[in-house]
mmCIF file of N, CA, C and O in Angstrom:
data_model
loop_
_atom_site.group_PDB
_atom_site.id
_atom_site.type_symbol
_atom_site.label_atom_id
_atom_site.label_comp_id
_atom_site.label_asym_id
_atom_site.label_seq_id
_atom_site.Cartn_x
_atom_site.Cartn_y
_atom_site.Cartn_z
ATOM 1 N N UNK A 1 -18.424 2.540 20.505
ATOM 2 C CA UNK A 1 -17.663 3.053 21.195
ATOM 3 C C UNK A 1 -17.480 4.429 20.099
ATOM 4 O O UNK A 1 -17.147 4.155 18.982
ATOM 5 N N UNK A 2 -17.210 5.176 21.019
ATOM 6 C CA UNK A 2 -16.832 6.504 19.965
ATOM 7 C C UNK A 2 -15.364 6.884 19.658
ATOM 8 O O UNK A 2 -14.539 6.857 20.817
ATOM 9 N N UNK A 3 -14.995 7.223 18.502
ATOM 10 C CA UNK A 3 -13.590 7.500 18.170
ATOM 11 C C UNK A 3 -13.496 9.170 18.249
ATOM 12 O O UNK A 3 -14.135 9.698 18.311
ATOM 13 N N UNK A 4 -11.994 9.185 18.754
ATOM 14 C CA UNK A 4 -11.548 10.341 19.116
ATOM 15 C C UNK A 4 -11.842 11.431 17.694
ATOM 16 O O UNK A 4 -10.683 10.799 16.437
ATOM 17 N N UNK A 5 -11.938 12.632 17.706
ATOM 18 C CA UNK A 5 -11.923 13.488 16.519
ATOM 19 C C UNK A 5 -10.159 13.766 15.695
ATOM 20 O O UNK A 5 -9.753 13.862 17.125
ATOM 21 N N UNK A 6 -10.123 13.377 14.962
ATOM 22 C CA UNK A 6 -8.878 13.654 14.212
ATOM 23 C C UNK A 6 -8.208 15.130 14.360
ATOM 24 O O UNK A 6 -9.128 15.931 13.905
ATOM 25 N N UNK A 7 -7.488 15.179 14.818
ATOM 26 C CA UNK A 7 -6.853 16.524 15.209
ATOM 27 C C UNK A 7 -5.480 17.020 14.267
ATOM 28 O O UNK A 7 -4.741 16.411 14.077
ATOM 29 N N UNK A 8 -5.609 17.481 12.747
ATOM 30 C CA UNK A 8 -4.729 17.433 11.914
ATOM 31 C C UNK A 8 -3.612 18.530 12.418
ATOM 32 O O UNK A 8 -2.148 17.885 12.060
ATOM 33 N N UNK A 9 -3.701 19.498 13.298
ATOM 34 C CA UNK A 9 -2.723 20.248 13.729
ATOM 35 C C UNK A 9 -1.818 19.450 14.863
ATOM 36 O O UNK A 9 -0.312 19.715 14.812
ATOM 37 N N UNK A 10 -2.463 18.763 15.425
ATOM 38 C CA UNK A 10 -1.747 17.643 16.566
ATOM 39 C C UNK A 10 -0.655 16.747 15.587
ATOM 40 O O UNK A 10 0.207 16.335 16.030
ATOM 41 N N UNK A 11 -1.140 16.417 14.374
ATOM 42 C CA UNK A 11 -0.657 15.311 13.707
ATOM 43 C C UNK A 11 0.634 15.816 13.225
ATOM 44 O O UNK A 11 1.264 15.016 13.079
ATOM 45 N N UNK A 12 0.479 16.710 12.549
ATOM 46 C CA UNK A 12 1.515 17.622 11.874
ATOM 47 C C UNK A 12 2.584 17.836 12.779
ATOM 48 O O UNK A 12 3.594 18.118 12.577
ATOM 49 N N UNK A 13 2.023 18.312 14.307
ATOM 50 C CA UNK A 13 3.236 18.603 15.337
ATOM 51 C C UNK A 13 3.849 17.441 15.543
ATOM 52 O O UNK A 13 5.234 17.087 16.012
ATOM 53 N N UNK A 14 3.214 16.133 15.808
ATOM 54 C CA UNK A 14 3.533 15.071 16.072
ATOM 55 C C UNK A 14 4.596 14.698 14.753
ATOM 56 O O UNK A 14 5.916 14.025 15.190
ATOM 57 N N UNK A 15 4.182 14.918 13.882
ATOM 58 C CA UNK A 15 5.149 14.290 12.607
ATOM 59 C C UNK A 15 6.498 15.514 12.481
ATOM 60 O O UNK A 15 7.630 14.647 12.396
ATOM 61 N N UNK A 16 6.472 16.691 12.824
ATOM 62 C CA UNK A 16 7.273 17.425 13.186
ATOM 63 C C UNK A 16 8.662 16.908 14.504
ATOM 64 O O UNK A 16 9.918 17.020 13.978
ATOM 65 N N UNK A 17 7.710 16.370 15.443
ATOM 66 C CA UNK A 17 8.637 15.930 16.551
ATOM 67 C C UNK A 17 9.332 14.588 16.168
ATOM 68 O O UNK A 17 10.729 14.166 16.621
ATOM 69 N N UNK A 18 8.823 13.949 15.596
ATOM 70 C CA UNK A 18 9.499 12.777 14.721
ATOM 71 C C UNK A 18 10.670 12.971 13.900
ATOM 72 O O UNK A 18 11.557 12.346 14.137
ATOM 73 N N UNK A 19 10.462 14.048 12.962
ATOM 74 C CA UNK A 19 11.543 14.029 12.281
ATOM 75 C C UNK A 19 12.358 14.995 13.118
ATOM 76 O O UNK A 19 14.182 14.354 12.729
ATOM 77 N N UNK A 20 12.448 15.674 14.406
ATOM 78 C CA UNK A 20 13.620 16.006 14.878
ATOM 79 C C UNK A 20 14.474 14.894 15.565
ATOM 80 O O UNK A 20 15.498 14.519 15.641
ATOM 81 N N UNK A 21 13.635 13.628 16.017
ATOM 82 C CA UNK A 21 13.841 12.568 16.705
ATOM 83 C C UNK A 21 14.973 11.639 15.945
ATOM 84 O O UNK A 21 16.114 11.280 15.948
ATOM 85 N N UNK A 22 14.237 11.454 14.644
ATOM 86 C CA UNK A 22 14.990 10.602 13.299
ATOM 87 C C UNK A 22 16.202 11.534 13.056
ATOM 88 O O UNK A 22 17.247 10.630 12.616
ATOM 89 N N UNK A 23 16.468 13.070 13.052
ATOM 90 C CA UNK A 23 17.643 13.281 12.978
ATOM 91 C C UNK A 23 18.598 13.405 13.711
ATOM 92 O O UNK A 23 19.836 13.817 13.644
ATOM 93 N N UNK A 24 18.149 13.032 14.845
ATOM 94 C CA UNK A 24 18.982 13.200 16.312
ATOM 95 C C UNK A 24 20.281 12.061 16.084
ATOM 96 O O UNK A 24 19.853 10.619 16.040
ATOM 97 N N UNK A 25 21.319 12.215 16.173
ATOM 98 C CA UNK A 25 22.016 11.299 16.131
ATOM 99 C C UNK A 25 22.383 10.455 17.126
ATOM 100 O O UNK A 25 22.560 8.859 17.047
ATOM 101 N N UNK A 26 21.662 10.764 18.476
ATOM 102 C CA UNK A 26 21.351 9.577 19.603
ATOM 103 C C UNK A 26 20.554 8.537 19.488
ATOM 104 O O UNK A 26 20.120 7.923 20.093
ATOM 105 N N UNK A 27 19.303 8.695 18.499
ATOM 106 C CA UNK A 27 18.252 7.820 18.392
ATOM 107 C C UNK A 27 18.745 6.330 17.628
ATOM 108 O O UNK A 27 19.644 6.621 16.498
ATOM 109 N N UNK A 28 18.446 5.678 18.387
ATOM 110 C CA UNK A 28 18.898 3.989 18.086
ATOM 111 C C UNK A 28 18.102 3.627 16.885
ATOM 112 O O UNK A 28 16.828 4.036 16.403
ATOM 113 N N UNK A 29 18.581 2.909 15.654
ATOM 114 C CA UNK A 29 17.987 2.453 14.692
ATOM 115 C C UNK A 29 16.315 1.645 15.052
ATOM 116 O O UNK A 29 15.570 1.931 14.185
ATOM 117 N N UNK A 30 16.670 0.907 16.048
ATOM 118 C CA UNK A 30 15.335 0.282 16.689
ATOM 119 C C UNK A 30 14.301 1.339 16.649
ATOM 120 O O UNK A 30 12.988 1.537 16.257
ATOM 121 N N UNK A 31 14.718 2.585 17.198
ATOM 122 C CA UNK A 31 13.955 3.598 17.635
ATOM 123 C C UNK A 31 13.444 4.543 16.245
ATOM 124 O O UNK A 31 12.244 4.526 16.111
ATOM 125 N N UNK A 32 14.305 4.502 15.629
ATOM 126 C CA UNK A 32 13.684 5.032 14.179
ATOM 127 C C UNK A 32 12.965 4.303 13.424
ATOM 128 O O UNK A 32 11.685 4.715 12.618
ATOM 129 N N UNK A 33 12.893 3.164 13.529
ATOM 130 C CA UNK A 33 12.003 2.044 12.746
ATOM 131 C C UNK A 33 10.480 2.262 13.410
ATOM 132 O O UNK A 33 9.466 2.550 12.449
ATOM 133 N N UNK A 34 10.539 2.272 14.374
ATOM 134 C CA UNK A 34 9.060 2.709 15.110
ATOM 135 C C UNK A 34 8.692 3.987 14.532
ATOM 136 O O UNK A 34 7.551 4.369 14.428
ATOM 137 N N UNK A 35 9.433 5.132 14.766
ATOM 138 C CA UNK A 35 9.132 6.373 14.337
ATOM 139 C C UNK A 35 8.847 6.403 12.977
ATOM 140 O O UNK A 35 7.794 6.998 12.656
ATOM 141 N N UNK A 36 9.410 5.824 12.035
ATOM 142 C CA UNK A 36 9.001 5.804 10.779
ATOM 143 C C UNK A 36 7.683 5.338 10.458
ATOM 144 O O UNK A 36 6.670 5.648 9.807
ATOM 145 N N UNK A 37 7.290 3.900 11.160
ATOM 146 C CA UNK A 37 5.951 3.113 10.991
ATOM 147 C C UNK A 37 5.223 4.465 11.793
ATOM 148 O O UNK A 37 4.038 4.396 11.189
ATOM 149 N N UNK A 38 5.338 5.094 12.856
ATOM 150 C CA UNK A 38 4.250 6.079 13.307
ATOM 151 C C UNK A 38 3.787 7.169 12.402
ATOM 152 O O UNK A 38 2.931 7.379 11.930
ATOM 153 N N UNK A 39 5.044 7.578 11.758
ATOM 154 C CA UNK A 39 4.935 8.771 10.468
ATOM 155 C C UNK A 39 3.829 8.151 9.695
ATOM 156 O O UNK A 39 3.172 9.119 9.088
ATOM 157 N N UNK A 40 3.916 7.016 9.015
ATOM 158 C CA UNK A 40 3.572 6.605 8.183
ATOM 159 C C UNK A 40 1.786 6.646 8.300
ATOM 160 O O UNK A 40 0.891 6.879 7.553
ATOM 161 N N UNK A 41 1.764 6.216 9.450
ATOM 162 C CA UNK A 41 0.270 5.991 10.245
ATOM 163 C C UNK A 41 -0.564 7.418 10.202
ATOM 164 O O UNK A 41 -1.549 7.765 10.004
ATOM 165 N N UNK A 42 0.393 8.524 10.719
ATOM 166 C CA UNK A 42 -0.119 9.923 10.571
ATOM 167 C C UNK A 42 -0.271 10.515 9.361
ATOM 168 O O UNK A 42 -1.006 11.192 9.145
ATOM 169 N N UNK A 43 0.655 10.354 8.629
ATOM 170 C CA UNK A 43 0.602 10.527 7.245
ATOM 171 C C UNK A 43 -0.830 10.175 6.419
ATOM 172 O O UNK A 43 -1.470 10.961 5.669
ATOM 173 N N UNK A 44 -0.984 8.914 6.380
ATOM 174 C CA UNK A 44 -2.303 8.396 5.862
ATOM 175 C C UNK A 44 -3.354 9.037 6.822
ATOM 176 O O UNK A 44 -4.511 9.194 5.849
ATOM 177 N N UNK A 45 -3.469 9.225 7.924
ATOM 178 C CA UNK A 45 -4.494 9.851 8.296
ATOM 179 C C UNK A 45 -4.475 11.467 7.905
ATOM 180 O O UNK A 45 -5.730 12.051 7.996
ATOM 181 N N UNK A 46 -3.366 11.941 7.940
ATOM 182 C CA UNK A 46 -3.817 13.513 7.206
ATOM 183 C C UNK A 46 -4.119 13.475 5.935
ATOM 184 O O UNK A 46 -4.908 14.396 5.424
ATOM 185 N N UNK A 47 -3.588 12.396 4.806
ATOM 186 C CA UNK A 47 -4.235 12.537 3.667
ATOM 187 C C UNK A 47 -5.848 12.406 3.629
ATOM 188 O O UNK A 47 -6.553 12.963 2.925
ATOM 189 N N UNK A 48 -6.312 11.393 4.292
ATOM 190 C CA UNK A 48 -7.667 10.891 4.545
ATOM 191 C C UNK A 48 -8.374 12.141 4.818
ATOM 192 O O UNK A 48 -9.277 12.714 4.473
ATOM 193 N N UNK A 49 -7.745 12.846 6.099
ATOM 194 C CA UNK A 49 -8.566 14.012 6.633
ATOM 195 C C UNK A 49 -8.711 15.002 5.491
ATOM 196 O O UNK A 49 -9.710 15.773 5.234
ATOM 197 N N UNK A 50 -7.486 15.421 4.651
ATOM 198 C CA UNK A 50 -7.568 16.361 3.923
ATOM 199 C C UNK A 50 -8.714 15.949 2.335
ATOM 200 O O UNK A 50 -9.093 16.945 2.074
ATOM 201 N N UNK A 51 -8.623 14.656 2.203
ATOM 202 C CA UNK A 51 -9.302 14.267 1.097
ATOM 203 C C UNK A 51 -10.743 14.365 1.291
ATOM 204 O O UNK A 51 -11.749 15.051 1.033
ATOM 205 N N UNK A 52 -11.124 14.120 2.776
ATOM 206 C CA UNK A 52 -12.553 14.253 3.242
ATOM 207 C C UNK A 52 -13.012 15.788 3.149
ATOM 208 O O UNK A 52 -14.094 16.126 3.070
ATOM 209 N N UNK A 53 -11.749 16.813 3.733
ATOM 210 C CA UNK A 53 -12.286 18.214 3.801
ATOM 211 C C UNK A 53 -12.358 18.883 2.283
ATOM 212 O O UNK A 53 -13.354 19.343 2.092
ATOM 213 N N UNK A 54 -11.574 18.495 1.295
ATOM 214 C CA UNK A 54 -11.706 18.598 -0.085
ATOM 215 C C UNK A 54 -12.964 18.238 -0.473
ATOM 216 O O UNK A 54 -13.565 19.026 -1.204
ATOM 217 N N UNK A 55 -13.525 16.987 -0.408
ATOM 218 C CA UNK A 55 -14.632 16.423 -0.943
ATOM 219 C C UNK A 55 -15.891 17.548 -0.169
ATOM 220 O O UNK A 55 -16.807 17.631 -1.062
ATOM 221 N N UNK A 56 -15.638 17.626 1.133
ATOM 222 C CA UNK A 56 -16.840 18.572 1.682
ATOM 223 C C UNK A 56 -16.846 19.735 0.831
ATOM 224 O O UNK A 56 -17.987 20.550 0.759
ATOM 225 N N UNK A 57 -15.712 20.253 0.349
ATOM 226 C CA UNK A 57 -16.088 21.621 -0.027
ATOM 227 C C UNK A 57 -16.440 21.790 -1.551
ATOM 228 O O UNK A 57 -17.196 22.628 -2.037
ATOM 229 N N UNK A 58 -16.418 20.515 -1.943
ATOM 230 C CA UNK A 58 -16.199 20.714 -3.535
ATOM 231 C C UNK A 58 -18.008 20.064 -3.791
ATOM 232 O O UNK A 58 -18.586 20.074 -5.005
ATOM 233 N N UNK A 59 -18.276 19.485 -2.838
ATOM 234 C CA UNK A 59 -19.931 19.139 -2.809
ATOM 235 C C UNK A 59 -20.673 19.868 -2.562
ATOM 236 O O UNK A 59 -20.626 20.938 -2.060
#
């Protein structure tokens, strides 16, 4: 199975959308919990991507 290439720009855009939803008073606490979980996943993926880019530049 081929994995989809990570799109850093798309991940950052999704994180911005999540932040806006969390700040919206109409967002339920249950939804906020799911959004926080997704943001953690995206942040970890972004960190890994940036780490790999840095390593490829330094080597």
